[in-house]
mmCIF file of C-alpha atoms in Angstrom:
data_model
loop_
_atom_site.group_PDB
_atom_site.id
_atom_site.type_symbol
_atom_site.label_atom_id
_atom_site.label_comp_id
_atom_site.label_asym_id
_atom_site.label_seq_id
_atom_site.Cartn_x
_atom_site.Cartn_y
_atom_site.Cartn_z
ATOM 1 C CA MET A 1 -19.138 1.094 8.809
ATOM 2 C CA ILE A 2 -16.965 2.826 5.876
ATOM 3 C CA ARG A 3 -14.140 0.114 7.318
ATOM 4 C CA SER A 4 -16.485 -2.480 6.265
ATOM 5 C CA ILE A 5 -17.882 -0.749 3.297
ATOM 6 C CA GLN A 6 -13.951 -0.272 2.198
ATOM 7 C CA TRP A 7 -13.047 -4.558 3.020
ATOM 8 C CA VAL A 8 -15.634 -5.276 0.359
ATOM 9 C CA ILE A 9 -14.722 -2.953 -2.319
ATOM 10 C CA PHE A 10 -11.710 -4.356 -2.265
ATOM 11 C CA SER A 11 -12.003 -8.016 -1.840
ATOM 12 C CA LEU A 12 -13.397 -8.520 -5.129
ATOM 13 C CA PRO A 13 -9.859 -7.727 -6.225
ATOM 14 C CA LEU A 14 -7.252 -10.094 -4.012
ATOM 15 C CA LEU A 15 -9.314 -13.076 -5.253
ATOM 16 C CA LEU A 16 -8.377 -11.778 -8.890
ATOM 17 C CA ALA A 17 -4.578 -12.065 -6.919
ATOM 18 C CA THR A 18 -2.192 -14.629 -8.875
ATOM 19 C CA ASP A 19 -1.082 -16.382 -5.246
ATOM 20 C CA SER A 20 -1.214 -15.360 -2.035
ATOM 21 C CA PHE A 21 1.557 -15.973 1.448
ATOM 22 C CA VAL A 22 1.758 -14.713 4.664
ATOM 23 C CA GLY A 23 5.013 -13.364 5.667
ATOM 24 C CA GLU A 24 6.545 -11.184 8.100
ATOM 25 C CA VAL A 25 7.690 -7.380 7.191
ATOM 26 C CA THR A 26 11.387 -7.168 7.251
ATOM 27 C CA ALA A 27 12.430 -4.337 5.080
ATOM 28 C CA ILE A 28 11.231 -1.154 4.954
ATOM 29 C CA TYR A 29 12.458 0.152 1.432
ATOM 30 C CA ASP A 30 10.486 3.281 1.027
ATOM 31 C CA GLY A 31 5.980 4.465 1.276
ATOM 32 C CA ASN A 32 5.178 1.828 -0.900
ATOM 33 C CA THR A 33 7.963 -0.871 -0.627
ATOM 34 C CA ILE A 34 8.611 -3.413 2.051
ATOM 35 C CA GLU A 35 9.799 -6.790 1.998
ATOM 36 C CA VAL A 36 8.315 -10.107 3.595
ATOM 37 C CA SER A 37 9.677 -12.843 5.018
ATOM 38 C CA THR A 38 7.627 -16.486 4.941
ATOM 39 C CA LYS A 39 8.299 -19.291 7.101
ATOM 40 C CA ASP A 40 10.093 -21.240 4.578
ATOM 41 C CA LYS A 41 12.102 -17.790 4.072
ATOM 42 C CA GLU A 42 11.392 -16.926 1.034
ATOM 43 C CA VAL A 43 12.369 -13.381 0.588
ATOM 44 C CA TYR A 44 9.548 -11.611 -1.627
ATOM 45 C CA ARG A 45 10.389 -7.037 -2.034
ATOM 46 C CA VAL A 46 6.417 -5.914 -2.532
ATOM 47 C CA VAL A 47 5.666 -2.866 -4.172
ATOM 48 C CA LEU A 48 1.393 -2.506 -3.170
ATOM 49 C CA MET A 49 -0.885 -1.924 -6.137
ATOM 50 C CA GLY A 50 -2.267 1.431 -6.649
ATOM 51 C CA ILE A 51 -0.277 3.574 -5.603
ATOM 52 C CA ASP A 52 3.025 5.611 -4.994
ATOM 53 C CA CYS A 53 4.603 6.850 -2.746
ATOM 54 C CA PRO A 54 6.795 10.722 -2.808
ATOM 55 C CA GLU A 55 10.158 8.735 -3.653
ATOM 56 C CA LEU A 56 12.521 9.777 -0.265
ATOM 57 C CA SER A 57 14.234 12.684 -1.622
ATOM 58 C CA GLN A 58 11.238 14.991 -1.762
ATOM 59 C CA ALA A 59 8.529 15.961 0.191
ATOM 60 C CA TYR A 60 5.939 13.419 2.463
ATOM 61 C CA GLY A 61 8.542 11.234 1.117
ATOM 62 C CA SER A 62 10.533 9.668 4.569
ATOM 63 C CA GLU A 63 7.227 10.509 6.357
ATOM 64 C CA ALA A 64 5.879 7.964 4.276
ATOM 65 C CA LYS A 65 7.681 5.585 4.925
ATOM 66 C CA ASP A 66 7.983 5.993 8.504
ATOM 67 C CA PHE A 67 3.806 5.820 8.680
ATOM 68 C CA LEU A 68 4.446 1.862 6.344
ATOM 69 C CA SER A 69 7.081 1.422 9.323
ATOM 70 C CA GLN A 70 4.636 2.141 12.348
ATOM 71 C CA TRP A 71 1.740 -0.181 10.673
ATOM 72 C CA LEU A 72 4.247 -2.922 9.889
ATOM 73 C CA LEU A 73 7.472 -3.311 10.825
ATOM 74 C CA HIS A 74 7.465 -6.566 12.478
ATOM 75 C CA GLN A 75 3.847 -7.566 11.628
ATOM 76 C CA GLU A 76 2.563 -10.430 9.511
ATOM 77 C CA VAL A 77 1.033 -9.825 6.557
ATOM 78 C CA LEU A 78 -1.167 -11.781 4.507
ATOM 79 C CA VAL A 79 0.045 -10.878 0.687
ATOM 80 C CA GLN A 80 -2.330 -11.184 -2.646
ATOM 81 C CA ILE A 81 0.488 -11.279 -6.048
ATOM 82 C CA HIS A 82 -1.259 -8.983 -8.931
ATOM 83 C CA GLY A 83 2.116 -9.545 -10.709
ATOM 84 C CA LYS A 84 6.147 -7.930 -11.227
ATOM 85 C CA ASP A 85 6.696 -4.274 -12.351
ATOM 86 C CA ARG A 86 9.200 -3.564 -14.716
ATOM 87 C CA PHE A 87 12.067 -3.905 -11.816
ATOM 88 C CA ARG A 88 11.176 -7.784 -11.287
ATOM 89 C CA ASN A 89 9.396 -6.799 -8.406
ATOM 90 C CA TYR A 90 6.212 -8.319 -6.618
ATOM 91 C CA VAL A 91 3.192 -6.293 -7.153
ATOM 92 C CA GLY A 92 0.293 -7.139 -4.922
ATOM 93 C CA VAL A 93 -2.425 -6.270 -1.981
ATOM 94 C CA VAL A 94 -0.712 -5.874 1.521
ATOM 95 C CA LEU A 95 -3.848 -6.900 4.503
ATOM 96 C CA LEU A 96 -3.020 -7.052 8.350
ATOM 97 C CA ASP A 97 -4.901 -9.271 10.834
ATOM 98 C CA GLU A 98 -7.997 -7.712 10.389
ATOM 99 C CA GLY A 99 -8.042 -7.320 6.905
ATOM 100 C CA GLN A 100 -6.427 -4.202 7.000
ATOM 101 C CA ASP A 101 -5.275 -3.089 3.694
ATOM 102 C CA VAL A 102 -2.645 -0.106 4.015
ATOM 103 C CA ARG A 103 -3.092 1.497 0.816
ATOM 104 C CA LEU A 104 -5.493 2.623 2.208
ATOM 105 C CA ALA A 105 -4.040 3.984 5.691
ATOM 106 C CA LEU A 106 -1.904 6.027 3.053
ATOM 107 C CA LEU A 107 -4.144 7.536 0.445
ATOM 108 C CA GLU A 108 -6.169 8.501 4.086
ATOM 109 C CA GLU A 109 -3.093 10.406 5.588
ATOM 110 C CA GLY A 110 -2.151 12.487 2.317
ATOM 111 C CA LEU A 111 1.323 10.640 1.491
ATOM 112 C CA ALA A 112 0.374 8.216 -1.559
ATOM 113 C CA TRP A 113 -1.255 9.501 -4.651
ATOM 114 C CA THR A 114 -3.389 6.290 -6.907
ATOM 115 C CA THR A 115 -1.381 5.453 -9.713
ATOM 116 C CA GLU A 116 -1.530 7.642 -13.444
ATOM 117 C CA ARG A 117 -1.901 3.736 -15.193
ATOM 118 C CA ASP A 118 -5.194 2.351 -14.444
ATOM 119 C CA ALA A 119 -6.467 3.848 -11.914
ATOM 120 C CA ILE A 120 -7.936 1.854 -9.012
ATOM 121 C CA PRO A 121 -11.064 3.667 -8.596
ATOM 122 C CA GLU A 122 -12.264 2.921 -5.223
ATOM 123 C CA LEU A 123 -9.018 3.815 -4.413
ATOM 124 C CA GLU A 124 -9.208 7.655 -6.654
ATOM 125 C CA ILE A 125 -11.382 8.329 -3.947
ATOM 126 C CA ILE A 126 -9.810 8.153 -1.558
ATOM 127 C CA ARG A 127 -6.812 9.773 -2.380
ATOM 128 C CA LEU A 128 -9.583 12.738 -3.649
ATOM 129 C CA GLU A 129 -11.521 12.928 -0.370
ATOM 130 C CA ALA A 130 -7.391 13.705 1.153
ATOM 131 C CA ALA A 131 -6.638 16.527 -1.527
ATOM 132 C CA ARG A 132 -10.452 17.808 -0.533
ATOM 133 C CA ASP A 133 -9.814 17.903 2.986
ATOM 134 C CA LYS A 134 -5.525 19.111 2.155
ATOM 135 C CA LYS A 135 -3.824 16.576 4.040
ATOM 136 C CA GLY A 136 0.248 15.286 3.066
ATOM 137 C CA LEU A 137 1.178 15.905 -0.052
ATOM 138 C CA TRP A 138 -2.131 18.082 -0.878
ATOM 139 C CA ARG A 139 -1.608 20.308 2.185
ATOM 140 C CA ASP A 140 0.096 22.615 0.704
ATOM 141 C CA GLU A 141 -1.449 23.519 -2.769
ATOM 142 C CA ALA A 142 -3.791 26.436 -3.119
#
């Protein structure tokens, strides 16, 4: 039931996307950056919108990348593009075939923060639950 409610909550931003495409995840760069290749051989570097994961050299950085790899590597996904970041990477929402949003999974496991700038309230709720439950990034906090 909670997953259904979350899907409804996140549907509106998906409708506001500037572009969308289906492709296969061919690389995982870190906990929130992936490479997606389309059937037309177009390659997109996509940063997950609204979250940030630790760098690979930081605590939980490798765990976030490994978690994302288990979820996405070589999977077909729907990518909803919402723009580009300052490095010209695409920023978007990545969904598996059943509408599963990997951002939610990273937040639930405590492997991501919500972005400080223009935070998405619905994502922040999930981050706060992980912090309350002392998961991942919040495990060692007093």
